[in-house]
PDB file of C-alpha atoms in Angstrom:
ATOM      1  CA  MET A   1     -36.091  14.944-104.098  1.00  0.00           C
ATOM      2  CA  THR A   2     -34.907  16.943-101.320  1.00  0.00           C
ATOM      3  CA  ASN A   3     -35.697  14.206 -98.827  1.00  0.00           C
ATOM      4  CA  ALA A   4     -33.594  11.813-100.812  1.00  0.00           C
ATOM      5  CA  ILE A   5     -30.643  14.355-100.723  1.00  0.00           C
ATOM      6  CA  LEU A   6     -30.824  14.744 -96.955  1.00  0.00           C
ATOM      7  CA  TRP A   7     -31.095  11.033 -96.659  1.00  0.00           C
ATOM      8  CA  LEU A   8     -27.828  10.706 -98.633  1.00  0.00           C
ATOM      9  CA  VAL A   9     -26.084  13.329 -96.838  1.00  0.00           C
ATOM     10  CA  THR A  10     -27.086  11.901 -93.387  1.00  0.00           C
ATOM     11  CA  MET A  11     -25.787   8.359 -94.528  1.00  0.00           C
ATOM     12  CA  GLN A  12     -22.371   9.559 -95.659  1.00  0.00           C
ATOM     13  CA  ALA A  13     -21.662  11.224 -92.368  1.00  0.00           C
ATOM     14  CA  VAL A  14     -22.339   7.757 -90.340  1.00  0.00           C
ATOM     15  CA  THR A  15     -19.036   5.448 -90.145  1.00  0.00           C
ATOM     16  CA  ILE A  16     -19.418   2.058 -88.626  1.00  0.00           C
ATOM     17  CA  ALA A  17     -16.552   0.663 -86.631  1.00  0.00           C
ATOM     18  CA  PRO A  18     -15.585  -3.060 -87.407  1.00  0.00           C
ATOM     19  CA  PRO A  19     -16.352  -5.348 -84.458  1.00  0.00           C
ATOM     20  CA  PRO A  20     -13.471  -5.933 -82.167  1.00  0.00           C
ATOM     21  CA  VAL A  21     -11.234  -9.074 -82.653  1.00  0.00           C
ATOM     22  CA  TYR A  22     -11.767 -11.477 -79.902  1.00  0.00           C
ATOM     23  CA  VAL A  23      -8.540 -12.526 -78.176  1.00  0.00           C
ATOM     24  CA  PRO A  24      -8.768 -14.768 -75.265  1.00  0.00           C
ATOM     25  CA  SER A  25      -7.277 -13.760 -72.417  1.00  0.00           C
ATOM     26  CA  HIS A  26      -6.371 -17.277 -71.063  1.00  0.00           C
ATOM     27  CA  THR A  27      -7.018 -20.827 -71.911  1.00  0.00           C
ATOM     28  CA  TYR A  28      -9.322 -23.100 -69.834  1.00  0.00           C
ATOM     29  CA  PRO A  29      -7.684 -26.111 -68.392  1.00  0.00           C
ATOM     30  CA  LEU A  30      -9.241 -29.661 -69.017  1.00  0.00           C
ATOM     31  CA  SER A  31     -11.988 -30.432 -66.061  1.00  0.00           C
ATOM     32  CA  THR A  32     -10.405 -33.907 -65.755  1.00  0.00           C
ATOM     33  CA  PRO A  33      -6.780 -34.735 -66.066  1.00  0.00           C
ATOM     34  CA  ARG A  34      -6.446 -36.791 -69.420  1.00  0.00           C
ATOM     35  CA  GLY A  35      -5.183 -40.628 -69.174  1.00  0.00           C
ATOM     36  CA  PRO A  36      -2.406 -41.947 -71.019  1.00  0.00           C
ATOM     37  CA  PHE A  37      -2.845 -42.305 -74.863  1.00  0.00           C
ATOM     38  CA  ARG A  38      -3.871 -45.833 -75.723  1.00  0.00           C
ATOM     39  CA  THR A  39      -4.422 -47.654 -79.121  1.00  0.00           C
ATOM     40  CA  VAL A  40      -5.963 -50.863 -79.743  1.00  0.00           C
ATOM     41  CA  THR A  41      -6.274 -52.498 -83.237  1.00  0.00           C
ATOM     42  CA  PHE A  42      -8.933 -55.148 -83.776  1.00  0.00           C
ATOM     43  CA  ASP A  43      -9.454 -57.840 -86.453  1.00  0.00           C
ATOM     44  CA  VAL A  44     -13.193 -57.583 -87.048  1.00  0.00           C
ATOM     45  CA  GLU A  45     -15.471 -59.790 -88.613  1.00  0.00           C
ATOM     46  CA  VAL A  46     -19.226 -59.428 -89.074  1.00  0.00           C
ATOM     47  CA  ARG A  47     -21.601 -62.172 -90.020  1.00  0.00           C
ATOM     48  CA  GLY A  48     -25.142 -62.294 -90.947  1.00  0.00           C
ATOM     49  CA  GLY A  49     -26.149 -65.924 -90.626  1.00  0.00           C
ATOM     50  CA  ASN A  50     -23.616 -67.993 -92.670  1.00  0.00           C
ATOM     51  CA  GLN A  51     -22.796 -65.001 -94.908  1.00  0.00           C
ATOM     52  CA  LEU A  52     -19.579 -62.589 -94.241  1.00  0.00           C
ATOM     53  CA  LEU A  53     -20.916 -59.091 -94.485  1.00  0.00           C
ATOM     54  CA  TRP A  54     -17.358 -57.562 -93.722  1.00  0.00           C
ATOM     55  CA  SER A  55     -13.999 -58.126 -92.439  1.00  0.00           C
ATOM     56  CA  GLY A  56     -10.914 -55.997 -91.706  1.00  0.00           C
ATOM     57  CA  ALA A  57      -8.983 -54.117 -89.290  1.00  0.00           C
ATOM     58  CA  MET A  58     -10.426 -51.307 -87.009  1.00  0.00           C
ATOM     59  CA  ARG A  59      -7.991 -49.174 -84.913  1.00  0.00           C
ATOM     60  CA  VAL A  60      -9.614 -47.126 -81.893  1.00  0.00           C
ATOM     61  CA  SER A  61      -7.742 -45.026 -79.300  1.00  0.00           C
ATOM     62  CA  THR A  62      -8.554 -43.057 -76.298  1.00  0.00           C
ATOM     63  CA  ASP A  63      -9.065 -40.000 -78.205  1.00  0.00           C
ATOM     64  CA  ALA A  64     -10.936 -41.338 -81.353  1.00  0.00           C
ATOM     65  CA  GLY A  65     -13.179 -44.302 -82.490  1.00  0.00           C
ATOM     66  CA  ALA A  66     -13.285 -46.184 -85.626  1.00  0.00           C
ATOM     67  CA  SER A  67     -16.423 -46.931 -88.060  1.00  0.00           C
ATOM     68  CA  VAL A  68     -17.365 -48.636 -91.171  1.00  0.00           C
ATOM     69  CA  ASP A  69     -20.269 -47.860 -93.323  1.00  0.00           C
ATOM     70  CA  ARG A  70     -21.203 -50.098 -96.362  1.00  0.00           C
ATOM     71  CA  ARG A  71     -24.606 -49.379 -98.413  1.00  0.00           C
ATOM     72  CA  GLN A  72     -25.488 -50.901-101.804  1.00  0.00           C
ATOM     73  CA  SER A  73     -28.525 -50.553-103.703  1.00  0.00           C
ATOM     74  CA  ASP A  74     -29.243 -52.446-106.774  1.00  0.00           C
ATOM     75  CA  ALA A  75     -31.793 -52.486-109.525  1.00  0.00           C
ATOM     76  CA  PRO A  76     -33.972 -55.774-109.298  1.00  0.00           C
ATOM     77  CA  ALA A  77     -32.934 -58.555-111.876  1.00  0.00           C
ATOM     78  CA  GLU A  78     -36.302 -58.468-113.399  1.00  0.00           C
ATOM     79  CA  ARG A  79     -38.982 -55.797-114.032  1.00  0.00           C
ATOM     80  CA  CYS A  80     -41.597 -55.633-111.082  1.00  0.00           C
ATOM     81  CA  PRO A  81     -45.041 -56.069-112.323  1.00  0.00           C
ATOM     82  CA  SER A  82     -46.621 -53.880-109.514  1.00  0.00           C
ATOM     83  CA  THR A  83     -44.449 -50.730-109.887  1.00  0.00           C
ATOM     84  CA  GLU A  84     -45.151 -47.910-112.529  1.00  0.00           C
ATOM     85  CA  ARG A  85     -41.491 -47.798-114.472  1.00  0.00           C
ATOM     86  CA  GLY A  86     -39.752 -49.691-111.786  1.00  0.00           C
ATOM     87  CA  TYR A  87     -39.743 -46.895-109.272  1.00  0.00           C
ATOM     88  CA  GLY A  88     -39.566 -48.174-105.548  1.00  0.00           C
ATOM     89  CA  SER A  89     -38.129 -51.477-106.438  1.00  0.00           C
ATOM     90  CA  SER A  90     -34.532 -52.108-105.408  1.00  0.00           C
ATOM     91  CA  GLU A  91     -32.346 -54.523-103.715  1.00  0.00           C
ATOM     92  CA  ARG A  92     -30.877 -52.740-100.697  1.00  0.00           C
ATOM     93  CA  ASP A  93     -28.194 -53.936 -98.005  1.00  0.00           C
ATOM     94  CA  ALA A  94     -26.464 -51.657 -95.615  1.00  0.00           C
ATOM     95  CA  LEU A  95     -24.044 -52.316 -92.786  1.00  0.00           C
ATOM     96  CA  SER A  96     -22.754 -49.842 -90.118  1.00  0.00           C
ATOM     97  CA  LEU A  97     -20.291 -50.675 -87.436  1.00  0.00           C
ATOM     98  CA  SER A  98     -18.506 -48.256 -84.909  1.00  0.00           C
ATOM     99  CA  LEU A  99     -16.246 -49.059 -82.162  1.00  0.00           C
ATOM    100  CA  SER A 100     -14.969 -46.559 -79.193  1.00  0.00           C
ATOM    101  CA  MET A 101     -12.754 -47.082 -76.435  1.00  0.00           C
ATOM    102  CA  ARG A 102     -13.330 -45.897 -72.881  1.00  0.00           C
ATOM    103  CA  ASP A 103     -10.447 -45.885 -70.212  1.00  0.00           C
ATOM    104  CA  SER A 104     -12.440 -46.652 -67.156  1.00  0.00           C
ATOM    105  CA  PRO A 105     -11.121 -48.789 -64.240  1.00  0.00           C
ATOM    106  CA  ALA A 106     -10.779 -51.459 -66.938  1.00  0.00           C
ATOM    107  CA  MET A 107     -10.492 -50.764 -70.682  1.00  0.00           C
ATOM    108  CA  VAL A 108     -13.618 -51.385 -72.549  1.00  0.00           C
ATOM    109  CA  VAL A 109     -14.927 -51.025 -76.028  1.00  0.00           C
ATOM    110  CA  ALA A 110     -18.486 -49.885 -76.939  1.00  0.00           C
ATOM    111  CA  VAL A 111     -19.640 -51.547 -80.034  1.00  0.00           C
ATOM    112  CA  ARG A 112     -22.484 -50.266 -82.092  1.00  0.00           C
ATOM    113  CA  GLY A 113     -23.722 -51.999 -85.329  1.00  0.00           C
ATOM    114  CA  SER A 114     -26.753 -52.074 -87.560  1.00  0.00           C
ATOM    115  CA  TRP A 115     -27.497 -54.439 -90.655  1.00  0.00           C
ATOM    116  CA  GLU A 116     -30.387 -53.664 -93.161  1.00  0.00           C
ATOM    117  CA  ARG A 117     -30.859 -56.724 -95.595  1.00  0.00           C
ATOM    118  CA  ARG A 118     -33.804 -57.271 -98.149  1.00  0.00           C
ATOM    119  CA  VAL A 119     -36.727 -59.330 -97.399  1.00  0.00           C
ATOM    120  CA  ASP A 120     -36.222 -62.948 -98.599  1.00  0.00           C
ATOM    121  CA  GLY A 121     -38.099 -63.208-102.064  1.00  0.00           C
ATOM    122  CA  GLY A 122     -36.382 -60.636-104.004  1.00  0.00           C
ATOM    123  CA  ALA A 123     -37.158 -56.903-104.830  1.00  0.00           C
ATOM    124  CA  CYS A 124     -40.433 -57.334-106.263  1.00  0.00           C
ATOM    125  CA  GLU A 125     -41.694 -58.546-102.927  1.00  0.00           C
ATOM    126  CA  GLY A 126     -40.411 -55.173-101.343  1.00  0.00           C
ATOM    127  CA  GLY A 127     -39.238 -54.319 -97.810  1.00  0.00           C
ATOM    128  CA  THR A 128     -36.147 -54.649 -95.766  1.00  0.00           C
ATOM    129  CA  ARG A 129     -35.439 -55.775 -92.312  1.00  0.00           C
ATOM    130  CA  THR A 130     -33.013 -53.864 -89.830  1.00  0.00           C
ATOM    131  CA  ILE A 131     -31.173 -55.526 -86.855  1.00  0.00           C
ATOM    132  CA  SER A 132     -29.234 -53.092 -84.615  1.00  0.00           C
ATOM    133  CA  PHE A 133     -27.270 -53.515 -81.193  1.00  0.00           C
ATOM    134  CA  SER A 134     -25.362 -51.688 -78.692  1.00  0.00           C
ATOM    135  CA  ASP A 135     -22.902 -53.188 -76.254  1.00  0.00           C
ATOM    136  CA  THR A 136     -19.987 -52.526 -74.072  1.00  0.00           C
ATOM    137  CA  VAL A 137     -17.279 -55.389 -73.561  1.00  0.00           C
ATOM    138  CA  PRO A 138     -14.074 -55.442 -71.744  1.00  0.00           C
ATOM    139  CA  ILE A 139     -10.824 -55.876 -73.755  1.00  0.00           C
ATOM    140  CA  ALA A 140      -7.668 -57.450 -72.979  1.00  0.00           C
ATOM    141  CA  PRO A 141      -4.691 -57.956 -75.045  1.00  0.00           C
ATOM    142  CA  GLY A 142      -4.891 -61.057 -77.492  1.00  0.00           C
ATOM    143  CA  SER A 143      -8.767 -61.554 -76.446  1.00  0.00           C
ATOM    144  CA  VAL A 144     -11.429 -62.597 -78.702  1.00  0.00           C
ATOM    145  CA  THR A 145     -15.076 -61.459 -78.328  1.00  0.00           C
ATOM    146  CA  MET A 146     -18.147 -62.367 -79.962  1.00  0.00           C
ATOM    147  CA  ILE A 147     -21.321 -60.020 -79.915  1.00  0.00           C
ATOM    148  CA  LYS A 148     -24.446 -61.924 -80.960  1.00  0.00           C
ATOM    149  CA  GLY A 149     -27.395 -59.757 -82.149  1.00  0.00           C
ATOM    150  CA  ASP A 150     -30.809 -60.824 -83.412  1.00  0.00           C
ATOM    151  CA  GLY A 151     -31.401 -62.467 -86.628  1.00  0.00           C
ATOM    152  CA  GLY A 152     -28.004 -64.317 -86.954  1.00  0.00           C
ATOM    153  CA  LEU A 153     -26.022 -61.086 -86.605  1.00  0.00           C
ATOM    154  CA  THR A 154     -22.570 -61.586 -85.026  1.00  0.00           C
ATOM    155  CA  VAL A 155     -19.556 -59.429 -84.524  1.00  0.00           C
ATOM    156  CA  THR A 156     -16.218 -60.844 -83.576  1.00  0.00           C
ATOM    157  CA  LEU A 157     -13.223 -58.701 -82.346  1.00  0.00           C
ATOM    158  CA  ARG A 158      -9.879 -60.177 -81.952  1.00  0.00           C
ATOM    159  CA  GLN A 159      -7.471 -57.642 -80.308  1.00  0.00           C
ATOM    160  CA  ARG A 160      -3.944 -57.669 -81.764  1.00  0.00           C
TER     161      ARG A 160
END
């Protein structure tokens, strides 16, 4: 009991100061000067073989990129005989596309994409296949560029 009282008295005498507030003394300049701000809008069309996967406008700038992500998972139309209670059988599709612009000696856009699709034959057959690519292409006002990936995946960029 005496030890507990001594400990309590000792702890009451100790005050803990709050940490100091950090105030920067100066700001650091950018290591390289920034180029002029530029914005480019593309009309984009993504196809998987003869199927239109996505189309729309994407705007990129020298400060920020653009991206599209679309995922869909559906139950199979019929019960799969090989799965217990239908777990693990679904029909999945996914598309991911990103654009980023770099201001180098010539303006270029970096394009990354992936397409996940179900295996032909239905959900009971199971499995998906994924195609992905990464490419860098020059851009010019009014230009049209087509990037061809494997498995019939194409991305068409039309600069406005």
